[in-house]
Amino acid sequence: MYLTVVDSVRSLLSFNTKERQDEIRNIQKEDHSYVRLNITHRAPCPGLNALANQGYLPRDGKNITLPRLEAALMTALHMTGTVAHALASTLRPIVREDGTFDLVDTRRHNVVEHDRSFTRLDYRHGDNYNMQPRMLQAMLDDAEGGPLTLKTLSRTYLRRQREHKETDGESLGIRLRFVSLLIAVGFVNAETTGHPSPEHVRTFYTEERLEDYILENPEPRTLRGLVWKAIVLQWHMIFSN
């Protein structure tokens, strides 16, 4: 998922909804044991898949409403209502007339999914949703065996930018560049410590599972925190590499 400036402003003007509160109450009563989603129903986003794998979203990945997604982000990842609404709103282009979408719908190119992912191939390569182990390892190698930080992620971002250009990939527009920055810092923002270990990173990307230390940390994940991390990432790309 991604966030744009327009979405951020729009979310600030939105009020809490009864549908979202009803979904929060439903989630609090449901089972959140881990059961891996079938690959045919997966999204490109490991975070969305993890929410389904652990029952915060429908486990089959189908017929998801935006209020349910907002409730899942607030309940599992302790996002503020503003961030949850802004992120969920970016999926409106794939929502059907009945108000629902499936996780596989998020594979639609340049709506949510876009090229230059840290762990997935580009759309033009024919598979834009399966995590590539070699690409995950390259991201970990950028951290030189240590935890992932915004500085190490800046190396990954610049490396993927070069690789994309060298293989004649089309450049990202301004909107998708902003999107790519926010996605790059998404796991660090959800993780809250700011320095996820290689083991935690592998769990998230290979198992598509949110560990207990994330689920049980009530620290609010705010819009300001997300955007600030994107700004720091950009700073490192300019001055630290």
Short mmCIF file of C-alpha atoms in Angstrom, two decimals:
data_model
loop_
_atom_site.label_atom_id
_atom_site.label_comp_id
_atom_site.label_asym_id
_atom_site.label_seq_id
_atom_site.Cartn_x
_atom_site.Cartn_y
_atom_site.Cartn_z
CA MET A 1 0.00 0.00 0.00
CA TYR A 2 1.06 3.56 -0.40
CA LEU A 3 0.17 7.05 0.63
CA THR A 4 0.05 10.27 -1.36
CA VAL A 5 -0.07 13.88 -0.25
CA VAL A 6 -3.68 14.17 -1.43
CA ASP A 7 -4.64 11.02 0.48
CA SER A 8 -3.01 12.39 3.62
CA VAL A 9 -4.94 15.66 3.46
CA ARG A 10 -8.17 13.87 2.61
CA SER A 11 -7.75 11.52 5.57
CA LEU A 12 -7.44 14.43 7.98
CA LEU A 13 -10.92 15.54 6.90
CA SER A 14 -12.44 12.10 7.47
CA PHE A 15 -14.31 11.08 10.56
CA ASN A 16 -14.47 7.80 12.39
CA THR A 17 -17.11 5.49 10.93
CA LYS A 18 -19.51 3.05 12.54
CA GLU A 19 -18.45 0.41 10.01
CA ARG A 20 -14.83 0.68 11.12
CA GLN A 21 -15.73 0.46 14.79
CA ASP A 22 -17.91 -2.58 14.13
CA GLU A 23 -15.00 -4.25 12.32
CA ILE A 24 -12.62 -3.47 15.19
CA ARG A 25 -15.01 -5.20 17.60
CA ASN A 26 -15.25 -8.18 15.23
CA ILE A 27 -11.47 -8.45 14.96
CA GLN A 28 -11.04 -8.37 18.72
CA LYS A 29 -13.26 -11.45 19.01
CA GLU A 30 -11.65 -13.48 16.21
CA ASP A 31 -8.83 -16.02 16.14
CA HIS A 32 -5.45 -14.63 15.08
CA SER A 33 -3.37 -17.77 14.86
CA TYR A 34 -1.05 -17.93 11.86
CA VAL A 35 -2.21 -19.88 8.77
CA ARG A 36 -0.40 -19.14 5.51
CA LEU A 37 -2.56 -17.79 2.69
CA ASN A 38 -2.68 -19.78 -0.55
CA ILE A 39 -0.34 -18.27 -3.14
CA THR A 40 -3.15 -17.89 -5.68
CA HIS A 41 -4.86 -15.39 -3.38
CA ARG A 42 -1.81 -13.36 -2.35
CA ALA A 43 -1.02 -9.69 -2.78
CA PRO A 44 2.38 -8.23 -3.71
CA CYS A 45 2.45 -6.62 -0.25
CA PRO A 46 3.72 -8.91 2.55
CA GLY A 47 1.97 -6.70 5.09
CA LEU A 48 -1.47 -7.27 3.57
CA ASN A 49 -0.75 -10.99 3.27
CA ALA A 50 0.34 -11.14 6.91
CA LEU A 51 -2.90 -9.47 8.01
CA ALA A 52 -4.82 -12.20 6.16
CA ASN A 53 -2.53 -14.98 7.37
CA GLN A 54 -3.27 -13.95 10.95
CA GLY A 55 -6.98 -13.34 10.55
CA TYR A 56 -7.10 -9.56 10.75
CA LEU A 57 -8.32 -9.60 7.16
CA PRO A 58 -10.47 -12.41 5.70
CA ARG A 59 -8.23 -15.47 5.61
CA ASP A 60 -9.11 -16.30 2.01
CA GLY A 61 -8.05 -12.81 0.91
CA LYS A 62 -11.42 -12.11 -0.68
CA ASN A 63 -14.28 -9.61 -0.34
CA ILE A 64 -12.38 -7.15 1.85
CA THR A 65 -13.97 -3.79 2.61
CA LEU A 66 -12.05 -0.59 3.26
CA PRO A 67 -13.50 -0.27 6.82
CA ARG A 68 -12.22 -3.81 7.52
CA LEU A 69 -8.79 -2.90 6.21
CA GLU A 70 -8.69 0.24 8.35
CA ALA A 71 -9.73 -1.77 11.39
CA ALA A 72 -7.02 -4.36 10.68
CA LEU A 73 -4.30 -1.71 10.41
CA MET A 74 -5.43 -0.06 13.64
CA THR A 75 -5.81 -3.32 15.57
CA ALA A 76 -2.78 -5.31 14.42
CA LEU A 77 -0.31 -2.51 13.70
CA HIS A 78 -1.69 0.13 16.08
CA MET A 79 -1.90 2.73 13.32
CA THR A 80 -3.77 5.89 14.10
CA GLY A 81 -7.12 6.31 12.40
CA THR A 82 -5.62 8.98 10.16
CA VAL A 83 -2.89 6.71 8.78
CA ALA A 84 -5.22 3.72 8.47
CA HIS A 85 -7.81 5.71 6.54
CA ALA A 86 -5.21 7.30 4.28
CA LEU A 87 -3.60 3.96 3.41
CA ALA A 88 -6.92 2.23 2.85
CA SER A 89 -8.13 5.07 0.62
CA THR A 90 -5.33 4.39 -1.86
CA LEU A 91 -7.06 1.11 -2.74
CA ARG A 92 -10.26 2.79 -3.93
CA PRO A 93 -9.34 2.31 -7.63
CA ILE A 94 -9.58 -1.48 -7.23
CA VAL A 95 -12.75 -1.57 -5.12
CA ARG A 96 -15.71 -3.18 -6.89
CA GLU A 97 -19.22 -1.75 -7.04
CA ASP A 98 -20.23 -3.82 -4.02
CA GLY A 99 -17.54 -2.08 -1.95
CA THR A 100 -15.12 -5.01 -1.76
CA PHE A 101 -11.79 -6.06 -3.26
CA ASP A 102 -9.61 -9.18 -3.21
CA LEU A 103 -5.92 -9.24 -2.34
CA VAL A 104 -5.09 -10.42 -5.86
CA ASP A 105 -6.61 -7.19 -7.17
CA THR A 106 -3.71 -5.28 -5.62
CA ARG A 107 -1.41 -6.84 -8.23
CA ARG A 108 -2.77 -4.37 -10.78
CA HIS A 109 0.27 -2.53 -12.05
CA ASN A 110 0.89 1.07 -10.94
CA VAL A 111 -2.20 1.27 -8.75
CA VAL A 112 -0.70 -0.22 -5.60
CA GLU A 113 2.00 -2.49 -7.02
CA HIS A 114 4.83 -0.75 -8.88
CA ASP A 115 8.30 -1.48 -10.27
CA ARG A 116 11.61 -1.28 -8.39
CA SER A 117 10.42 -3.30 -5.41
CA PHE A 118 13.18 -4.37 -3.03
CA THR A 119 12.03 -8.00 -3.05
CA ARG A 120 9.86 -8.54 -6.16
CA LEU A 121 10.41 -8.55 -9.89
CA ASP A 122 8.99 -5.82 -12.09
CA TYR A 123 5.63 -6.25 -13.79
CA ARG A 124 7.31 -6.61 -17.19
CA HIS A 125 9.12 -9.73 -15.94
CA GLY A 126 5.81 -11.59 -15.62
CA ASP A 127 5.65 -12.03 -11.85
CA ASN A 128 5.07 -8.98 -9.70
CA TYR A 129 3.90 -10.66 -6.48
CA ASN A 130 6.23 -13.51 -5.50
CA MET A 131 9.03 -12.60 -3.10
CA GLN A 132 12.42 -13.40 -4.65
CA PRO A 133 14.86 -14.91 -2.08
CA ARG A 134 17.94 -13.56 -3.88
CA MET A 135 16.49 -10.04 -3.78
CA LEU A 136 15.71 -10.36 -0.07
CA GLN A 137 19.28 -11.53 0.54
CA ALA A 138 20.64 -8.57 -1.43
CA MET A 139 18.69 -6.21 0.84
CA LEU A 140 20.15 -7.95 3.90
CA ASP A 141 23.62 -7.79 2.34
CA ASP A 142 23.20 -4.02 2.00
CA ALA A 143 22.96 -3.99 5.80
CA GLU A 144 26.27 -5.93 6.03
CA GLY A 145 24.89 -8.52 8.44
CA GLY A 146 23.43 -6.00 10.84
CA PRO A 147 19.93 -4.66 11.39
CA LEU A 148 18.06 -2.78 8.70
CA THR A 149 18.13 0.96 9.22
CA LEU A 150 17.07 3.90 7.11
CA LYS A 151 20.71 4.29 6.09
CA THR A 152 21.02 0.67 4.88
CA LEU A 153 17.65 0.93 3.14
CA SER A 154 18.95 3.98 1.28
CA ARG A 155 21.66 1.73 -0.19
CA THR A 156 19.01 -0.77 -1.25
CA TYR A 157 16.86 1.96 -2.77
CA LEU A 158 19.73 3.36 -4.84
CA ARG A 159 20.88 -0.11 -5.90
CA ARG A 160 17.40 -1.06 -7.11
CA GLN A 161 17.17 2.28 -8.91
CA ARG A 162 20.41 1.52 -10.77
CA GLU A 163 19.38 -2.05 -11.57
CA HIS A 164 16.05 -0.87 -12.93
CA LYS A 165 17.71 1.69 -15.17
CA GLU A 166 20.38 -0.75 -16.39
CA THR A 167 17.69 -3.21 -17.51
CA ASP A 168 15.82 -0.50 -19.45
CA GLY A 169 12.99 -0.17 -16.97
CA GLU A 170 10.71 2.84 -17.35
CA SER A 171 11.32 5.64 -14.88
CA LEU A 172 8.82 6.20 -12.09
CA GLY A 173 6.78 9.37 -12.17
CA ILE A 174 6.70 11.81 -9.28
CA ARG A 175 3.72 10.14 -7.62
CA LEU A 176 5.24 6.66 -7.77
CA ARG A 177 8.59 7.95 -6.53
CA PHE A 178 6.83 9.28 -3.43
CA VAL A 179 5.01 5.95 -3.15
CA SER A 180 8.27 4.00 -3.37
CA LEU A 181 9.83 6.03 -0.54
CA LEU A 182 6.91 5.33 1.78
CA ILE A 183 6.85 1.64 0.95
CA ALA A 184 10.59 1.47 1.58
CA VAL A 185 10.13 2.64 5.17
CA GLY A 186 6.84 0.81 5.78
CA PHE A 187 8.21 -2.18 7.72
CA VAL A 188 10.56 -0.03 9.78
CA ASN A 189 7.63 2.22 10.68
CA ALA A 190 5.43 -0.73 11.67
CA GLU A 191 8.28 -2.38 13.58
CA THR A 192 8.74 0.78 15.74
CA THR A 193 12.28 0.04 16.99
CA GLY A 194 13.67 1.41 13.74
CA HIS A 195 16.29 -1.34 13.51
CA PRO A 196 14.73 -4.72 12.63
CA SER A 197 17.18 -7.60 12.84
CA PRO A 198 17.92 -9.84 9.85
CA GLU A 199 15.90 -12.60 11.54
CA HIS A 200 12.86 -10.36 11.96
CA VAL A 201 13.14 -9.20 8.36
CA ARG A 202 13.28 -12.78 7.08
CA THR A 203 10.24 -13.74 9.13
CA PHE A 204 8.23 -10.87 7.73
CA TYR A 205 9.14 -11.45 4.09
CA THR A 206 9.40 -15.25 3.93
CA GLU A 207 6.57 -16.22 6.29
CA GLU A 208 4.46 -13.08 5.81
CA ARG A 209 3.81 -13.02 9.53
CA LEU A 210 3.70 -10.21 12.08
CA GLU A 211 5.64 -11.20 15.17
CA ASP A 212 4.26 -10.75 18.67
CA TYR A 213 6.59 -7.89 19.53
CA ILE A 214 4.96 -5.88 16.75
CA LEU A 215 1.39 -6.89 17.51
CA GLU A 216 1.79 -6.26 21.23
CA ASN A 217 3.52 -2.89 21.01
CA PRO A 218 0.77 -0.28 21.52
CA GLU A 219 2.92 2.67 20.44
CA PRO A 220 0.84 4.55 17.83
CA ARG A 221 2.17 4.43 14.27
CA THR A 222 1.49 7.97 13.12
CA LEU A 223 1.39 9.83 9.83
CA ARG A 224 4.13 12.15 11.03
CA GLY A 225 6.37 9.21 11.90
CA LEU A 226 5.85 7.56 8.51
CA VAL A 227 6.53 10.71 6.50
CA TRP A 228 9.52 11.67 8.65
CA LYS A 229 11.15 8.29 8.02
CA ALA A 230 10.69 8.80 4.28
CA ILE A 231 12.39 12.20 4.56
CA VAL A 232 15.32 10.72 6.50
CA LEU A 233 15.63 7.95 3.91
CA GLN A 234 15.85 10.57 1.17
CA TRP A 235 18.48 12.47 3.18
CA HIS A 236 20.63 9.35 3.44
CA MET A 237 20.35 8.75 -0.30
CA ILE A 238 21.70 12.23 -0.97
CA PHE A 239 24.35 12.59 1.71
CA SER A 240 25.35 9.12 2.96
CA ASN A 241 26.01 7.25 -0.28
#
